[in-house]
Coordinates of N, CA, C and O in Angstrom, one line a residue:
M748 N 1.1 -0.8 -0.2 CA 0.1 0.0 0.1 C 1.0 1.7 0.1 O 1.5 1.1 1.0
L749 N 0.7 1.7 -0.8 CA 1.0 3.9 -0.7 C 0.4 4.3 -0.2 O -1.0 4.7 -1.0
L750 N 0.5 5.7 0.3 CA 0.2 6.6 0.8 C 0.7 7.6 0.0 O 2.6 8.1 0.4
R751 N 0.3 8.9 -0.9 CA 0.6 9.6 -1.2 C 0.1 11.0 -0.6 O -1.0 10.7 -0.6
S752 N 0.3 12.5 -1.9 CA -0.9 13.4 -1.9 C -2.0 13.3 -2.2 O -1.5 12.7 -3.8
I753 N -3.3 14.0 -2.6 CA -3.8 13.6 -3.7 C -3.6 14.5 -4.5 O -3.0 15.6 -4.3
E754 N -3.1 13.8 -6.1 CA -3.4 15.0 -6.5 C -5.1 15.0 -7.5 O -6.1 14.2 -7.2
V755 N -4.9 15.8 -8.4 CA -6.0 16.3 -8.7 C -7.3 14.8 -10.5 O -8.0 14.7 -10.0
A756 N -5.9 14.0 -10.1 CA -6.1 12.7 -10.6 C -6.6 11.9 -10.4 O -8.1 10.9 -10.3
D757 N -6.8 12.3 -9.0 CA -7.9 11.1 -7.5 C -9.0 11.3 -7.4 O -9.8 10.4 -6.7
F758 N -9.2 12.5 -7.8 CA -10.1 13.4 -7.8 C -11.9 12.7 -7.9 O -12.2 12.2 -7.1
P759 N -12.4 12.3 -9.5 CA -13.2 11.1 -9.7 C -13.4 9.9 -8.6 O -13.9 9.2 -7.9
Q760 N -11.8 9.3 -7.7 CA -12.2 8.2 -6.7 C -12.9 8.3 -5.7 O -12.9 8.4 -4.8
V761 N -11.9 10.1 -4.7 CA -12.4 10.3 -4.2 C -13.7 11.1 -3.8 O -14.4 10.3 -2.6
L762 N -14.4 10.6 -5.0 CA -15.3 11.7 -4.6 C -16.4 10.0 -4.0 O -17.4 10.4 -3.9
A763 N -16.6 9.1 -5.5 CA -17.0 9.0 -4.8 C -17.0 7.9 -3.7 O -18.1 7.2 -3.6
L764 N -15.5 7.7 -3.2 CA -15.7 6.8 -1.9 C -16.5 7.7 -1.1 O -16.7 7.5 0.1
N765 N -16.3 9.5 -1.3 CA -16.9 10.1 -0.4 C -18.2 9.5 -0.5 O -19.3 9.9 0.1
S766 N -18.9 9.8 -1.1 CA -20.4 9.4 -2.3 C -20.8 8.5 -0.9 O -21.7 8.7 -0.7
V767 N -20.2 7.2 -1.1 CA -20.9 6.4 -0.2 C -21.1 6.3 1.7 O -21.8 5.8 1.7
E768 N -20.1 7.3 1.7 CA -20.5 8.0 2.9 C -20.4 8.7 3.6 O -20.0 9.2 4.7
A769 N -20.6 9.3 2.2 CA -21.3 11.5 2.8 C -23.0 11.4 4.0 O -22.8 12.3 4.4
H770 N -22.9 10.2 4.1 CA -24.1 10.4 5.1 C -23.5 10.8 6.9 O -23.5 11.2 7.8
L771 N -22.3 9.6 6.4 CA -21.6 10.2 8.2 C -20.6 11.3 7.5 O -19.7 12.1 8.6
T772 N -19.6 12.2 6.5 CA -19.0 13.2 6.7 C -20.3 14.5 5.8 O -20.8 15.4 6.9
S773 N -20.2 14.8 4.6 CA -20.7 15.4 4.1 C -21.2 15.1 2.8 O -20.3 14.4 2.2
E774 N -21.7 15.4 1.2 CA -21.9 15.7 0.5 C -20.6 17.2 -0.7 O -20.3 17.0 0.6
L775 N -19.6 16.1 -0.7 CA -18.9 16.8 -2.2 C -18.8 16.8 -3.9 O -19.6 16.0 -4.0
D776 N -18.9 17.4 -4.4 CA -18.3 18.0 -5.3 C -16.8 18.4 -5.8 O -15.8 18.7 -4.5
E777 N -16.4 18.2 -6.7 CA -15.6 18.5 -6.8 C -15.2 20.0 -6.7 O -13.6 20.4 -6.7
I778 N -15.6 20.7 -6.7 CA -15.0 22.5 -6.6 C -15.0 22.1 -5.5 O -13.3 23.1 -4.4
R779 N -16.0 21.4 -4.0 CA -15.6 21.6 -2.7 C -14.4 21.0 -2.6 O -13.7 21.6 -1.3
L780 N -13.9 19.6 -3.5 CA -13.3 19.1 -2.9 C -11.9 19.8 -3.6 O -10.7 19.5 -2.7
D781 N -11.6 20.7 -4.6 CA -10.9 21.7 -4.6 C -10.2 22.3 -4.2 O -9.1 22.6 -3.3
D782 N -11.5 22.6 -3.0 CA -11.1 23.9 -1.8 C -10.1 23.2 -0.7 O -9.6 23.6 -0.5
L783 N -11.2 22.0 -0.2 CA -10.7 21.8 0.4 C -8.9 21.0 0.6 O -8.5 21.5 1.7
V784 N -9.0 20.3 -0.5 CA -7.2 19.7 -0.8 C -6.7 21.3 -0.7 O -5.8 20.9 0.3
R785 N -7.1 22.7 -1.5 CA -6.1 23.8 -1.0 C -6.2 24.4 0.1 O -5.2 24.8 1.0
W786 N -6.8 24.1 1.0 CA -7.2 25.0 1.8 C -6.5 22.9 3.5 O -6.1 24.2 4.2
S787 N -5.6 22.3 3.2 CA -5.9 21.6 3.8 C -3.6 21.5 4.3 O -3.0 21.7 3.1
A788 N -3.6 21.5 5.1 CA -2.3 21.4 5.4 C -2.0 20.1 5.4 O -0.5 19.8 5.4
H789 N -2.6 18.8 5.2 CA -2.8 17.4 5.1 C -3.4 16.6 4.2 O -4.8 16.7 4.6
H790 N -3.1 16.5 3.4 CA -4.6 15.7 2.6 C -3.7 14.0 1.8 O -2.3 14.1 0.4
R791 N -4.0 13.1 2.0 CA -3.3 11.8 1.7 C -4.8 10.7 1.2 O -5.0 10.9 1.7
V792 N -4.3 10.3 0.3 CA -4.4 8.7 -0.2 C -4.0 7.7 -0.1 O -2.3 7.7 0.2
A793 N -4.4 6.9 0.5 CA -4.0 5.3 0.2 C -3.8 4.4 -1.1 O -5.5 4.1 -1.5
C794 N -3.5 4.0 -1.3 CA -4.0 3.7 -2.6 C -3.1 2.1 -2.9 O -1.4 1.9 -2.5
N795 N -3.3 1.0 -4.2 CA -3.2 -0.1 -4.5 C -3.0 -0.4 -5.5 O -4.7 -0.4 -5.9
D796 N -1.9 -0.2 -6.5 CA -2.3 -1.0 -8.1 C -3.2 -0.1 -8.4 O -3.8 -0.5 -8.9
G797 N -3.0 1.6 -8.2 CA -3.9 2.5 -8.9 C -5.3 2.8 -8.5 O -6.1 3.0 -8.8
E798 N -5.6 1.8 -7.5 CA -7.0 1.6 -6.7 C -7.0 2.6 -5.4 O -6.2 2.0 -4.5
L799 N -8.1 3.4 -5.5 CA -7.8 4.3 -4.2 C -8.6 3.5 -3.0 O -9.9 2.7 -3.4
L800 N -8.0 3.4 -1.4 CA -8.8 2.5 -0.4 C -8.7 3.4 0.3 O -9.9 3.3 1.2
G801 N -8.7 4.2 0.4 CA -9.2 5.4 1.0 C -8.8 7.0 1.4 O -7.0 7.5 0.7
F802 N -8.9 7.9 2.3 CA -8.2 9.4 1.6 C -8.6 9.8 3.1 O -9.7 10.1 4.0
I803 N -7.5 10.9 3.9 CA -8.2 11.9 4.1 C -8.5 13.8 4.2 O -7.4 13.8 3.4
L804 N -8.3 14.5 4.9 CA -8.0 15.9 4.8 C -7.9 16.3 6.3 O -8.6 16.2 6.5
A805 N -7.6 17.0 6.2 CA -7.3 17.8 7.5 C -6.3 19.7 7.4 O -5.5 19.6 6.4
M806 N -6.8 20.2 8.3 CA -6.5 21.5 8.6 C -5.4 22.0 9.7 O -6.2 21.7 10.8
N807 N -4.9 23.2 9.3 CA -4.4 23.4 10.4 C -5.3 25.0 10.4 O -6.6 25.3 10.2
Q808 N -5.0 24.9 12.2 CA -5.1 26.8 12.5 C -5.4 28.4 11.8 O -6.9 29.4 11.5
T809 N -4.3 28.2 10.8 CA -4.5 28.9 9.5 C -5.9 29.3 8.6 O -5.4 29.9 7.6
S810 N -5.9 28.4 8.1 CA -6.8 27.8 7.1 C -7.7 28.4 6.7 O -8.5 29.4 7.4
G811 N -7.9 28.2 5.4 CA -9.1 29.4 5.3 C -10.4 28.4 5.2 O -11.7 29.2 4.6
Y812 N -11.0 27.7 5.7 CA -12.0 26.4 5.8 C -13.1 26.8 6.5 O -12.4 28.0 7.6
D813 N -14.5 27.0 5.3 CA -15.1 27.8 6.7 C -16.3 26.7 7.4 O -17.6 27.4 8.1
G814 N -15.6 26.3 7.8 CA -16.9 24.4 8.0 C -16.8 24.8 9.5 O -16.2 25.5 10.2
V815 N -18.3 24.9 9.8 CA -19.0 25.2 11.4 C -18.3 23.8 12.6 O -17.2 25.1 13.3
N816 N -17.7 22.9 11.8 CA -17.0 22.2 13.4 C -15.7 22.4 12.9 O -14.8 23.1 14.2
F817 N -15.2 23.0 12.0 CA -13.9 23.6 11.9 C -13.2 24.9 12.9 O -12.1 24.8 14.2
R818 N -14.7 25.8 12.4 CA -14.9 26.7 13.4 C -14.9 26.8 14.9 O -13.2 28.1 15.6
W819 N -15.5 26.0 15.3 CA -15.6 25.6 16.7 C -14.1 25.3 17.4 O -13.2 25.9 18.8
F820 N -13.1 24.6 16.6 CA -11.7 24.7 17.3 C -11.1 25.8 17.0 O -10.4 25.9 18.2
A821 N -11.0 26.6 15.9 CA -10.3 27.6 15.5 C -10.7 28.8 17.1 O -10.1 29.7 17.1
D822 N -12.2 29.0 17.3 CA -12.6 29.4 18.2 C -11.7 29.4 19.5 O -12.2 30.2 20.4
R823 N -11.2 28.1 20.0 CA -11.2 27.6 21.1 C -8.9 27.5 21.6 O -8.8 27.8 22.3
Y824 N -8.3 27.0 20.6 CA -6.9 26.6 19.9 C -6.4 27.8 18.6 O -6.9 27.6 18.2
P825 N -4.9 27.1 19.1 CA -4.1 29.1 18.8 C -3.7 28.1 17.8 O -3.7 28.7 17.0
S826 N -3.7 26.4 18.3 CA -2.5 25.6 16.9 C -2.6 24.3 17.9 O -3.5 23.7 18.5
F827 N -3.4 23.6 16.0 CA -4.2 22.4 16.3 C -4.1 22.1 14.9 O -3.9 23.1 13.6
L828 N -4.1 20.2 14.3 CA -4.8 20.3 12.7 C -6.2 18.9 12.7 O -6.5 18.8 14.3
Y829 N -7.1 19.8 12.2 CA -7.9 19.7 11.5 C -8.5 18.3 11.0 O -8.9 18.7 10.0
V830 N -8.8 17.4 11.2 CA -9.6 15.9 11.0 C -10.7 16.2 9.6 O -11.8 16.2 10.6
D831 N -11.7 17.2 8.9 CA -11.8 17.1 7.9 C -12.8 15.8 7.6 O -14.1 16.0 7.9
R832 N -11.8 14.9 7.4 CA -13.3 13.5 6.7 C -11.5 12.7 6.8 O -10.0 12.9 6.3
I833 N -12.0 11.9 7.2 CA -11.0 10.3 7.0 C -12.4 8.9 6.0 O -13.6 8.9 7.1
V834 N -12.5 8.7 5.0 CA -12.7 8.1 4.5 C -12.0 6.1 3.9 O -11.5 6.4 3.2
V835 N -12.6 6.0 4.3 CA -11.7 4.6 3.8 C -13.3 3.3 2.8 O -13.6 3.0 3.2
A836 N -12.4 3.1 1.9 CA -13.8 2.3 0.8 C -14.8 1.0 1.9 O -13.1 0.6 2.7
R837 N -15.3 0.6 1.9 CA -15.7 -0.7 2.2 C -16.0 -1.3 2.3 O -15.3 -1.7 3.1
E838 N -14.7 -2.0 1.4 CA -13.9 -3.3 0.7 C -12.7 -3.3 1.0 O -12.6 -4.7 1.8
S839 N -12.9 -1.9 2.2 CA -11.5 -2.0 2.2 C -11.1 -2.7 4.1 O -10.1 -2.3 4.9
K840 N -12.3 -1.8 4.4 CA -12.0 -1.7 6.1 C -12.4 -2.7 6.2 O -11.7 -3.7 6.3
G841 N -11.2 -2.7 7.7 CA -11.1 -4.0 9.4 C -9.2 -3.8 8.3 O -9.0 -4.9 9.0
R842 N -9.1 -4.0 7.1 CA -7.2 -3.8 7.0 C -6.7 -3.3 7.6 O -5.1 -3.7 6.6
G843 N -6.8 -2.1 8.1 CA -6.0 -1.5 8.9 C -5.5 0.1 7.9 O -4.7 0.8 7.9
I844 N -6.6 0.3 7.1 CA -5.9 1.8 5.6 C -6.5 2.8 6.8 O -5.0 3.5 6.6
G845 N -7.3 2.9 8.1 CA -7.8 4.2 8.4 C -6.8 4.4 9.4 O -5.4 5.7 9.0
A846 N -6.3 3.1 10.3 CA -5.0 3.4 11.1 C -3.2 3.7 10.3 O -3.0 4.2 10.8
A847 N -3.6 3.1 8.9 CA -2.6 3.9 8.2 C -1.9 5.3 8.0 O -1.5 6.1 8.1
L848 N -3.1 5.6 7.5 CA -3.6 6.8 7.1 C -3.4 8.0 8.2 O -2.9 9.5 8.6
Y849 N -4.3 7.5 9.5 CA -4.0 8.4 11.4 C -2.4 7.8 11.4 O -1.9 9.2 12.0
R850 N -1.5 6.8 11.2 CA -0.7 6.9 11.6 C 0.2 8.3 10.7 O 1.3 8.5 11.8
D851 N 0.4 8.0 9.6 CA 1.0 8.9 8.7 C 0.6 10.1 9.1 O 1.4 11.2 9.1
L852 N -0.4 10.2 9.3 CA -1.3 12.0 10.1 C -0.3 12.4 11.6 O 0.0 12.9 11.2
F853 N -0.2 11.5 12.2 CA 0.5 11.8 13.4 C 2.0 12.3 13.4 O 2.8 13.3 13.7
A854 N 2.9 11.7 12.1 CA 4.3 11.9 12.3 C 4.2 13.2 12.2 O 5.6 13.6 12.4
Q855 N 3.7 13.3 10.7 CA 3.5 14.5 10.2 C 3.1 15.2 10.6 O 4.5 16.7 10.9
V856 N 1.6 15.4 11.6 CA 2.0 16.5 12.3 C 3.1 17.1 13.5 O 3.8 17.9 14.1
A857 N 3.9 16.0 14.3 CA 4.7 15.7 14.5 C 5.9 16.2 14.0 O 6.7 17.0 15.3
K858 N 6.4 16.6 13.0 CA 6.8 17.5 12.4 C 7.2 18.6 12.7 O 7.9 19.6 12.4
M859 N 5.6 18.9 12.3 CA 5.1 20.9 12.3 C 5.2 20.7 13.1 O 4.9 22.2 13.5
G860 N 5.3 20.6 14.5 CA 5.0 21.4 15.6 C 4.4 21.1 16.3 O 3.8 22.2 17.3
V861 N 2.9 20.5 16.1 CA 1.8 20.6 16.4 C 1.1 20.9 17.5 O 1.1 19.3 17.7
P862 N 0.5 20.8 18.5 CA 0.5 20.3 19.5 C -0.6 19.3 19.9 O -1.1 18.2 20.6
M863 N -1.8 19.6 18.9 CA -3.1 18.8 19.1 C -3.5 18.2 17.4 O -3.5 18.3 16.6
I864 N -4.0 17.1 17.2 CA -4.8 17.1 16.1 C -6.8 17.1 16.5 O -7.1 16.3 18.1
T865 N -7.0 17.3 16.3 CA -9.3 17.3 16.6 C -10.2 17.1 15.3 O -9.6 16.8 13.8
C866 N -11.1 16.4 15.8 CA -12.1 15.9 15.0 C -13.7 15.8 15.4 O -13.4 16.7 17.1
E867 N -14.5 16.3 14.7 CA -15.8 16.2 15.6 C -16.5 14.5 14.9 O -15.7 13.8 14.0
I868 N -17.0 13.5 16.1 CA -17.6 12.3 15.3 C -18.9 12.6 15.9 O -19.6 13.0 16.5
N869 N -19.4 12.3 14.7 CA -21.2 12.1 14.8 C -21.8 11.2 15.8 O -21.6 9.9 16.3
I870 N -22.7 11.9 16.8 CA -22.8 10.8 17.6 C -24.9 10.4 17.7 O -25.3 9.6 18.5
E871 N -25.8 11.1 16.9 CA -26.6 11.8 15.8 C -26.6 11.9 15.7 O -26.4 13.0 15.2
P872 N -26.7 10.7 13.9 CA -27.3 10.0 14.1 C -25.9 9.1 14.7 O -24.5 9.3 14.7
P873 N -25.6 8.4 15.9 CA -24.1 7.6 16.0 C -23.0 7.0 14.9 O -24.0 6.1 13.6
N874 N -22.0 7.1 16.0 CA -20.8 6.7 14.5 C -19.5 6.0 14.8 O -18.9 6.2 15.4
P875 N -20.7 4.7 16.0 CA -19.6 4.1 16.5 C -18.6 3.1 16.9 O -17.3 3.3 17.4
A876 N -18.2 2.8 15.0 CA -16.3 2.5 14.5 C -16.2 4.1 14.7 O -14.9 3.4 15.3
S877 N -16.2 4.7 14.5 CA -15.2 6.1 13.7 C -15.0 6.4 16.2 O -13.7 6.8 16.3
L878 N -16.1 5.9 16.6 CA -15.9 6.9 17.7 C -15.0 6.1 18.9 O -13.2 6.4 19.2
A879 N -14.9 4.6 18.0 CA -13.7 3.6 18.8 C -13.1 3.8 18.1 O -11.7 3.4 18.7
F880 N -12.4 4.0 16.9 CA -11.6 3.8 15.9 C -11.1 5.3 16.3 O -9.6 5.1 16.7
H881 N -11.1 6.5 16.6 CA -10.2 7.7 18.0 C -10.3 7.5 18.7 O -9.1 7.6 19.6
E882 N -10.7 7.1 19.2 CA -10.4 6.4 20.7 C -9.3 5.5 21.3 O -8.1 5.7 21.5
R883 N -8.5 4.7 20.2 CA -7.7 3.8 19.8 C -5.9 4.6 19.4 O -5.3 4.3 20.1
F884 N -7.4 5.7 18.6 CA -6.0 7.0 19.2 C -6.2 7.8 19.9 O -4.6 8.4 19.5
G885 N -6.6 7.7 21.2 CA -6.3 8.6 22.0 C -7.4 10.0 21.6 O -6.5 10.9 23.0
F886 N -7.8 9.5 21.0 CA -8.5 11.3 21.3 C -9.8 11.5 22.4 O -10.2 9.7 23.0
E887 N -10.1 11.8 23.0 CA -11.4 12.2 24.0 C -12.0 14.2 23.0 O -11.4 14.6 23.4
E888 N -13.5 13.8 24.2 CA -14.0 14.3 24.7 C -13.6 16.1 25.3 O -13.6 15.8 26.4
V889 N -13.5 17.0 24.0 CA -13.9 18.5 24.4 C -15.3 19.0 24.3 O -14.5 20.4 24.5
G890 N -16.0 19.0 24.1 CA -17.5 19.4 23.7 C -18.1 18.8 23.0 O -18.2 17.4 22.3
S891 N -19.4 19.4 23.0 CA -20.7 18.6 21.7 C -21.3 19.8 21.2 O -21.9 20.6 21.3
A892 N -22.3 19.8 20.0 CA -22.4 19.8 19.9 C -24.2 19.3 19.0 O -24.0 19.2 18.1
S893 N -25.0 20.3 18.5 CA -25.4 20.5 17.5 C -25.7 21.0 16.5 O -25.5 22.4 16.4
I894 N -26.0 20.2 15.4 CA -25.4 20.8 14.3 C -26.7 20.8 13.1 O -27.4 19.8 13.7
G895 N -25.9 21.2 11.7 CA -27.1 21.2 10.7 C -28.7 20.8 11.5 O -29.4 20.2 11.1
G896 N -29.1 22.7 11.7 CA -30.5 22.7 13.0 C -31.4 21.9 13.2 O -32.2 20.8 13.1
G897 N -30.2 20.6 13.8 CA -30.0 20.0 14.8 C -30.6 18.5 14.5 O -30.8 17.8 15.4
S898 N -30.2 18.0 12.7 CA -30.5 16.9 12.4 C -29.7 16.2 13.2 O -29.3 15.1 13.5
K899 N -28.1 17.0 13.1 CA -27.0 16.3 14.1 C -26.4 16.2 15.1 O -26.6 17.6 15.7
R900 N -25.8 15.4 16.0 CA -25.0 15.6 17.1 C -24.0 15.2 16.4 O -23.6 14.5 16.7
V901 N -22.9 16.2 17.1 CA -21.2 15.5 17.1 C -20.7 15.4 18.1 O -21.1 16.9 19.4
S902 N -19.8 15.3 18.9 CA -18.6 15.0 20.0 C -17.5 15.7 19.2 O -16.4 15.7 18.6
Y903 N -17.4 16.0 19.8 CA -15.5 17.4 19.3 C -14.9 16.2 20.0 O -14.1 16.1 21.7
Q904 N -13.4 16.2 19.4 CA -12.1 15.6 20.4 C -11.5 16.3 20.0 O -10.8 17.1 19.2
Q905 N -10.1 15.8 20.4 CA -8.6 16.1 20.3 C -7.9 14.9 21.4 O -8.1 14.2 22.2
A906 N -6.7 14.7 20.6 CA -5.7 14.2 20.9 C -5.2 15.1 21.0 O -4.3 15.8 20.1
M907 N -3.7 14.4 22.7 CA -2.4 15.5 22.5 C -1.8 14.6 21.9 O -1.4 13.8 22.3
L908 N -0.5 16.3 21.6 CA 0.6 14.8 20.9 C 1.7 15.4 21.8 O 1.5 16.0 22.3

């Protein structure tokens, strides 16, 4: 398996993977994906023989990103890296793809001198797989909020480095 930066040529596969999990992340189109990649401090794909197995997008505190969950952290912390989304292909789940993407993220963040990695996890509707995954990497809840007009409740999480 190869981990590398997201390239424009990856966009169709990234969009297809995201579409399957959009109920847990959010919808993306090519324009929004291009914005997210430009705003990100860390954007990687996991691939094997040209097949995209997963991807991750993360922004630092100086990003121009306009997401409400990102803003929650930006209003509270002077230095962090925010995971906007990590998506693994359904047929690749349980094979360590997400863990490889996170180990790579943690290694890069350590080089950046950033003190924490942040994210949000859906608690309504629940996403127990994401909660368990993040707990394994040392994430802990630091807040929560209702978003989307009350259609979602999220747990704000951080992992200190």
